[in-house]
Structures are given as structure tokens and as C-alpha cells.
């Protein structure tokens, strides 16, 4: 705690009033210092507010102590869930110190923990702008930059074909007379600038995101068009005439479409535009000046689909195992990914996921020809067939494809001549495809295929299977089951990873065996557990029951590791799952595996403050095993993991272990133009001469996440090398800074350094986050400037580990 107590400066004021204020300031400073000593941070904070309001000239003198007081008081408010008071304190602090990067960063951290990611990202960005060398703010900003400026902006702006076709369509419309233009969801303002360059007299552009609106203002000004383009920070549904724009426009341009076409609300916004903002459309065959009529670009859209078989998508959306490391998954539990949620669900979610199908690991098998699903005319009667874009997997564009996982077909098998039928609709602003049916070639349309319910279709192979990935297809509504458990796609992939669970089972057994050398712990099947339960009932003395081993799993999300631990003998496993549906599901699995009801405990029910999840199981007991989630599914190290490991080590009994015990980070040098283009806008040529790159590239981050290294378009220039060791059990082995020599095995340009991890549960059992079965993705550091290397050379990498963040730079 800072301990210097400043004194009010004399001479700043004169007279009795000034003397009185100085005396009050002095007494308030004394009181603040006394409160800090007593750890009464709320009262100390109030005293400092009074001091700074009366004597703003003391800002520099009390700044450090004020920050300390603010942060400690904010921590208390956070624990008390006094969110409004906490945010109010930070707002007061930023009024006093608007250019303080430390306060901005701390405000962002609190907002991020509360779930306000957009707002948090804004404060991190401000902190970085105030001090580009502030490492904590930079690392925070890199993690959340996606919420400020989504990565598809870079990919889209680098898509020269897309930009050229939009520009041509806008030029054509303006030349035909559409001189007043509204750009809905302008983003960087590129379509508005196309319209202005084409000769439009009046251009209006609206953008809801505050960050993107401010970015568009900078871009438009840099291109000297601020006088000709009026930018509105609002959504188009709130635009009124003549309040915001003087009259109806003759042309609306927009790209508020996603991979599923309707997901960004284009239908709702265009219906509103036609009713309130656009001139009436030209009737078919009618001649006349186009300036008198309304028109929309894009004019129309045709949705195509294709049924595919894809093992990679299947394992992320359908649980394909019935037994996980000895734990039986009961039939009365149905696992689904969010993309399969019913339209009747309480929350409206996208009924599809998105994939770059040309880069899906393992590829996919097309089971049908491309077929037309729906045609949408955004201009009512008018179509423009001259300029078109395709988002097909076979096209090299900035677009991904919408993928509708299929769950509920009783028989997934199809053969040449079969037909797939579905119902297509647009509900809740999403394209939904339901009631999938497969008809055999021997049946007439309308007669459903005779499905075999009891056949274990999952175990068969070698034939074409209509798997759980149909590009632009979705399943019918599920039949009623006792429990539907919604899991993220990464959680489903994890549940399908038997090697992961078998590895944990073996590692846990070894630890528990070492703690009971007189009797080895052995895996117990269901019958053994029943026998043990019966044996306990026969014993009349509670003293004969040995004290259990306590196992705590604090993995993020859904995990059945506590249940696996429960099969290893006298173990009391604790799960830290948060969602009620996940707890109900684990209870049902426990019941199906004949666990005694008291076996599994949900730890958060016993913890008053979720932030203090790491504590003793009982006042006089310690944990035998603590399972930590070290790597995020995105491919980054979990934040604050080393702090959690430090606490965990203090909570282990003698001989107890943290899982994983240590982690090795590996990487290699690659040349990848794809990563370069997905990370930053490349000059002005891609954006047809418009100056956009320097502004949006402020939001580029050096690390790309959620990569599939096995299918990433790249050329390896070195072999994998060990970059870093993170030891959770023996921290003295860790280093915060090391240099790694990398031997170049192929000449080329180093543009990126992909990395992944080997997680060691013990010295023999390891999990590889880059394996085909892994639920983890990989990440990569993308260099600002490519480095030319020749075969046989050595490159030196500087690897720094700060808190939970790793930075990799090339030492020149």
C-alpha cells in the first residue's frame, strides 16, 4: 500500500475560505489514511473523493494511493454483488482521472467478469491507446478484441472479388439514377464510400456498434468524404424521417447477412426500410428515372444446400459413445449442441453452426448434388442478375458455410437413389430446416423409410452415412425424453474423446494407489460398487468405514471426471458444474451407474463465493486430487491458471496431485498467407484504393485462435520445438523468459508460429491438444512482418510468460 501522505499546497487560494478548505482537505487526508490502516476501504475512498473535489491540484500526489483504495474497495463491492455501486465508483474515478490507463484496465477487468465483453474491450482498448507499453492492458485487449471488431471484418475487406462485385453493383445503380443512398450496418463505411465515389449525391450510413461507428468516422474522414457521408450511430429500425435523414432514399445497400443469410436481421431491417425509408419499388416493365424508385443491393439471394458426411462435425454435435471410461451414458439423457435447440426453446439461438467446409479436418463426403432450398427477393419485384456472389465451399471467398447438425433421424444411412426431404422456413429471423425424412428409391414420395430402432448404427462403418452435418439442413423436433442436456460443441467433442477420459482414470488411480500402498485402488465396475454398498450396510460401526479421498474437479463446463473418480474406490468426488441441467444430467448418469446418492457432490452448493471455489473440502481435510482446466478450447492458456495452481498446492494432502502436473508448449515456424489475410487488412489494393487498413488494423491482435492446424493452409518451415514448460506442481521449474533456437528445414517466409500443448497428468500419461480426437483447437502468433529464412539457418525465438499470457517474438 502506498504510504506517502501528501499535504495540501499553500498559496493556491487566499483568505479564510481557502484556509478552511485546506484544513478540511488535510483532515480528510488524515481520515483516509486512518481508514486504510483499518482496511475500511469504502470510507477511505469517500474521503479521497472529497479531497480531490476540493483540491484537484493534489491529483498527482494522491493518484497512486487513490488507485490502491479504489481497487480494494471495488473488490469488496464485487464480492457483495453491489454491481451498480462498483461501476459508479469507477465512473467517478474516471471523471477525476480520464486518462489513467490503470483505472481503465481495471474497469475493463470487472466488466469482463460481469459478462459485459463489448464494454470491457472498449476500456482495454482505451488503456492500450493511453499507454501502448502497458502489458496487462495489451494482453487483456488481445483476448477480447474479437468482441470489438470481429475477425471476419479483416477477411471480408481482403476479399477483392467481393469488394469489386459490390462496387460494380453500386456503380451500376447510381449510374441508373439511384443518387440517394442508405448503407445499413456500414461497418468500416466501405459500401458508403463506393456509393460516394460512384456519384451519389446523398449518402447516409448507420452503425449500431460504437467502436465500428467511431472507426467508420475515422475512415471516412481519412478518405476525405466526411462532407458527403452522414454517419449515424444507431440501428436502421430507429431511423426516422426527417429527424435523422431528410427524405426517403432511392437505394439501400447492406451486407447484414451471415452464413445462414438471415442471422443478422436483414429481413426485419429491409421490411422496415421498404415501409419507412425507401422510395416505392419500380413496377415490372415500368420505365422512368430510377431516382424516383427504391432499390436494394443485394437484390436477391438463392439458398443452396448439400447433404454431407463429415466425421469431424459429427463428433462435435453428436455423442457417439455409450460408455466413457467405464461410465455408462443412460438412454434417458439426450445430449444436444446449441445448434440443435428447438424453436420452442426459451432462448432464440442460431439453429446452425458455421464452418469453412473446405478446411474442415478430414474433409467431408458430399452425399447429394447441390440443391436449391429457397429464393429470397429483397426488391419485391426487381431482380439484378448482372452481379452475383457465391459462398459455396468450392469458392475462395471470405464466407463460411452454415452447417445444420442432424440428430433425430432414426436411420442415418442412405444409398444412391434415396431422397432427403425437409421443411424450410424462416422463423425468429433464422433459416430453419426441420422434419428431415429419408425415402428409399423403392418407395414413393410420402412413404417414410422403415427405420430400425434397435440397430446400433453408430458401430457400423464403410458405407455412406447421413451424419450429423448437413450443410443447410436441420433435424426435426426431438421426441420427449427425461432430460435433454445442451452442451457446447467442444463439450460434446470432449465427451466423445475416450482417450482423454481413460488417461485421467489411469492417472487418478495411480495417485490414489500411492496414497494407499497397503491396498491398491482398482477400477470398480457397477457390480463391484453394488457389492461395496451392500457391505457397508452390513457394518454396524461407522468407524470401520475408511475416510474417503477427496477429489475436486474445477474444469470449465460439463465434465464427467468426478463420476470416473467415483469408480476408483473410497472416493468423495466434487463437481463444479454451474448449470442446473448439467447437475441433473450428472445425477441421472450417477443413478444409471448405481452410485449411492451421496457419492457425487456439487461443490458450488457448498461454496458461498464462487470466486473462492478452491478451498478445503472440510475444515480438517485436504484434497487428494484437484483437476484444473489449463487450456481454453480456443488454444490459449486459461487466465489466472498459475494463481489457481498456487492455491491448489496449499490444499493438497501429502502425496496429492494437481492434474495436469505440468504442461509443455510446442510450436513451429510456418509460411501462411491465409493467417496473414485473416489477421490484418493488406494495404489499399484489396479495398480498391480506399484507405481503411491503418484504422481497422489498430484492432488486429498478434494471436489467432480456434485454428485447426491439420487443415490450415500453410507450409512448415521447421520441425516442432518445445517453447515453454508450465509446471503446476513444482513452480520453481518455470521460467518467465527463455530463448529457443529453431532450425530452418525449408526456405521461405516465416509469417506465423502456430502452437499447441502436451499436458502431462504424470510423467507417462499425456494429452495432446493437437491430436485428431482433441476438443481443443490450436492458436498461432502472426508476425507483423514476414521474415525471409533459408534452409539450414537458425532463428531465435524469445518466449515470455507473464501471468497466464504467453508472447513469442523473433529475436533479430
mmCIF file with all atom_site columns, N, CA, C and O in Angstrom, residues 203-218:
data_model
loop_
_atom_site.group_PDB
_atom_site.id
_atom_site.type_symbol
_atom_site.label_atom_id
_atom_site.label_alt_id
_atom_site.label_comp_id
_atom_site.label_asym_id
_atom_site.label_entity_id
_atom_site.label_seq_id
_atom_site.pdbx_PDB_ins_code
_atom_site.Cartn_x
_atom_site.Cartn_y
_atom_site.Cartn_z
_atom_site.occupancy
_atom_site.B_iso_or_equiv
_atom_site.pdbx_formal_charge
_atom_site.auth_seq_id
_atom_site.auth_comp_id
_atom_site.auth_asym_id
_atom_site.auth_atom_id
_atom_site.pdbx_PDB_model_num
ATOM 1  N N  . UNK A 1 203 ? -25.441 10.399 -49.189 1.00 0.00 ? 203 UNK A N  1
ATOM 2  C CA . UNK A 1 203 ? -25.125 9.076  -48.651 1.00 0.00 ? 203 UNK A CA 1
ATOM 3  C C  . UNK A 1 203 ? -25.281 9.128  -47.140 1.00 0.00 ? 203 UNK A C  1
ATOM 4  O O  . UNK A 1 203 ? -24.675 9.974  -46.470 1.00 0.00 ? 203 UNK A O  1
ATOM 5  N N  . UNK A 1 204 ? -26.093 8.218  -46.605 1.00 0.00 ? 204 UNK A N  1
ATOM 6  C CA . UNK A 1 204 ? -26.291 8.084  -45.163 1.00 0.00 ? 204 UNK A CA 1
ATOM 7  C C  . UNK A 1 204 ? -25.860 6.680  -44.768 1.00 0.00 ? 204 UNK A C  1
ATOM 8  O O  . UNK A 1 204 ? -26.036 5.723  -45.523 1.00 0.00 ? 204 UNK A O  1
ATOM 9  N N  . UNK A 1 205 ? -25.275 6.559  -43.585 1.00 0.00 ? 205 UNK A N  1
ATOM 10 C CA . UNK A 1 205 ? -24.790 5.249  -43.134 1.00 0.00 ? 205 UNK A CA 1
ATOM 11 C C  . UNK A 1 205 ? -25.067 5.108  -41.648 1.00 0.00 ? 205 UNK A C  1
ATOM 12 O O  . UNK A 1 205 ? -24.791 6.031  -40.871 1.00 0.00 ? 205 UNK A O  1
ATOM 13 N N  . UNK A 1 206 ? -25.623 3.972  -41.241 1.00 0.00 ? 206 UNK A N  1
ATOM 14 C CA . UNK A 1 206 ? -25.901 3.735  -39.824 1.00 0.00 ? 206 UNK A CA 1
ATOM 15 C C  . UNK A 1 206 ? -25.102 2.532  -39.336 1.00 0.00 ? 206 UNK A C  1
ATOM 16 O O  . UNK A 1 206 ? -24.874 1.574  -40.075 1.00 0.00 ? 206 UNK A O  1
ATOM 17 N N  . UNK A 1 207 ? -24.682 2.591  -38.081 1.00 0.00 ? 207 UNK A N  1
ATOM 18 C CA . UNK A 1 207 ? -23.907 1.516  -37.457 1.00 0.00 ? 207 UNK A CA 1
ATOM 19 C C  . UNK A 1 207 ? -24.218 1.510  -35.975 1.00 0.00 ? 207 UNK A C  1
ATOM 20 O O  . UNK A 1 207 ? -24.095 2.530  -35.300 1.00 0.00 ? 207 UNK A O  1
ATOM 21 N N  . UNK A 1 208 ? -24.616 0.340  -35.455 1.00 0.00 ? 208 UNK A N  1
ATOM 22 C CA . UNK A 1 208 ? -25.010 0.231  -34.057 1.00 0.00 ? 208 UNK A CA 1
ATOM 23 C C  . UNK A 1 208 ? -23.818 0.130  -33.121 1.00 0.00 ? 208 UNK A C  1
ATOM 24 O O  . UNK A 1 208 ? -23.822 0.702  -32.027 1.00 0.00 ? 208 UNK A O  1
ATOM 25 N N  . UNK A 1 209 ? -22.771 -0.587 -33.528 1.00 0.00 ? 209 UNK A N  1
ATOM 26 C CA . UNK A 1 209 ? -21.583 -0.752 -32.676 1.00 0.00 ? 209 UNK A CA 1
ATOM 27 C C  . UNK A 1 209 ? -20.873 0.582  -32.512 1.00 0.00 ? 209 UNK A C  1
ATOM 28 O O  . UNK A 1 209 ? -20.520 1.240  -33.494 1.00 0.00 ? 209 UNK A O  1
ATOM 29 N N  . UNK A 1 210 ? -20.640 0.978  -31.270 1.00 0.00 ? 210 UNK A N  1
ATOM 30 C CA . UNK A 1 210 ? -19.966 2.244  -31.002 1.00 0.00 ? 210 UNK A CA 1
ATOM 31 C C  . UNK A 1 210 ? -18.551 2.230  -31.562 1.00 0.00 ? 210 UNK A C  1
ATOM 32 O O  . UNK A 1 210 ? -18.092 3.205  -32.172 1.00 0.00 ? 210 UNK A O  1
ATOM 33 N N  . UNK A 1 211 ? -17.858 1.115  -31.376 1.00 0.00 ? 211 UNK A N  1
ATOM 34 C CA . UNK A 1 211 ? -16.491 1.012  -31.873 1.00 0.00 ? 211 UNK A CA 1
ATOM 35 C C  . UNK A 1 211 ? -16.448 1.115  -33.389 1.00 0.00 ? 211 UNK A C  1
ATOM 36 O O  . UNK A 1 211 ? -15.630 1.851  -33.955 1.00 0.00 ? 211 UNK A O  1
ATOM 37 N N  . UNK A 1 212 ? -17.332 0.370  -34.077 1.00 0.00 ? 212 UNK A N  1
ATOM 38 C CA . UNK A 1 212 ? -17.332 0.397  -35.535 1.00 0.00 ? 212 UNK A CA 1
ATOM 39 C C  . UNK A 1 212 ? -17.786 1.755  -36.058 1.00 0.00 ? 212 UNK A C  1
ATOM 40 O O  . UNK A 1 212 ? -17.282 2.238  -37.084 1.00 0.00 ? 212 UNK A O  1
ATOM 41 N N  . UNK A 1 213 ? -18.718 2.407  -35.361 1.00 0.00 ? 213 UNK A N  1
ATOM 42 C CA . UNK A 1 213 ? -19.159 3.743  -35.764 1.00 0.00 ? 213 UNK A CA 1
ATOM 43 C C  . UNK A 1 213 ? -17.990 4.732  -35.709 1.00 0.00 ? 213 UNK A C  1
ATOM 44 O O  . UNK A 1 213 ? -17.753 5.492  -36.658 1.00 0.00 ? 213 UNK A O  1
ATOM 45 N N  . UNK A 1 214 ? -17.256 4.706  -34.601 1.00 0.00 ? 214 UNK A N  1
ATOM 46 C CA . UNK A 1 214 ? -16.110 5.614  -34.471 1.00 0.00 ? 214 UNK A CA 1
ATOM 47 C C  . UNK A 1 214 ? -15.035 5.287  -35.491 1.00 0.00 ? 214 UNK A C  1
ATOM 48 O O  . UNK A 1 214 ? -14.382 6.185  -36.044 1.00 0.00 ? 214 UNK A O  1
ATOM 49 N N  . UNK A 1 215 ? -14.855 3.995  -35.763 1.00 0.00 ? 215 UNK A N  1
ATOM 50 C CA . UNK A 1 215 ? -13.882 3.578  -36.773 1.00 0.00 ? 215 UNK A CA 1
ATOM 51 C C  . UNK A 1 215 ? -14.294 4.091  -38.147 1.00 0.00 ? 215 UNK A C  1
ATOM 52 O O  . UNK A 1 215 ? -13.466 4.601  -38.919 1.00 0.00 ? 215 UNK A O  1
ATOM 53 N N  . UNK A 1 216 ? -15.592 3.970  -38.477 1.00 0.00 ? 216 UNK A N  1
ATOM 54 C CA . UNK A 1 216 ? -16.095 4.447  -39.774 1.00 0.00 ? 216 UNK A CA 1
ATOM 55 C C  . UNK A 1 216 ? -15.908 5.952  -39.911 1.00 0.00 ? 216 UNK A C  1
ATOM 56 O O  . UNK A 1 216 ? -15.562 6.446  -40.994 1.00 0.00 ? 216 UNK A O  1
ATOM 57 N N  . UNK A 1 217 ? -16.123 6.696  -38.830 1.00 0.00 ? 217 UNK A N  1
ATOM 58 C CA . UNK A 1 217 ? -15.905 8.147  -38.865 1.00 0.00 ? 217 UNK A CA 1
ATOM 59 C C  . UNK A 1 217 ? -14.463 8.466  -39.232 1.00 0.00 ? 217 UNK A C  1
ATOM 60 O O  . UNK A 1 217 ? -14.190 9.350  -40.071 1.00 0.00 ? 217 UNK A O  1
ATOM 61 N N  . UNK A 1 218 ? -13.519 7.751  -38.622 1.00 0.00 ? 218 UNK A N  1
ATOM 62 C CA . UNK A 1 218 ? -12.100 7.972  -38.913 1.00 0.00 ? 218 UNK A CA 1
ATOM 63 C C  . UNK A 1 218 ? -11.769 7.601  -40.362 1.00 0.00 ? 218 UNK A C  1
ATOM 64 O O  . UNK A 1 218 ? -11.024 8.310  -41.044 1.00 0.00 ? 218 UNK A O  1
#
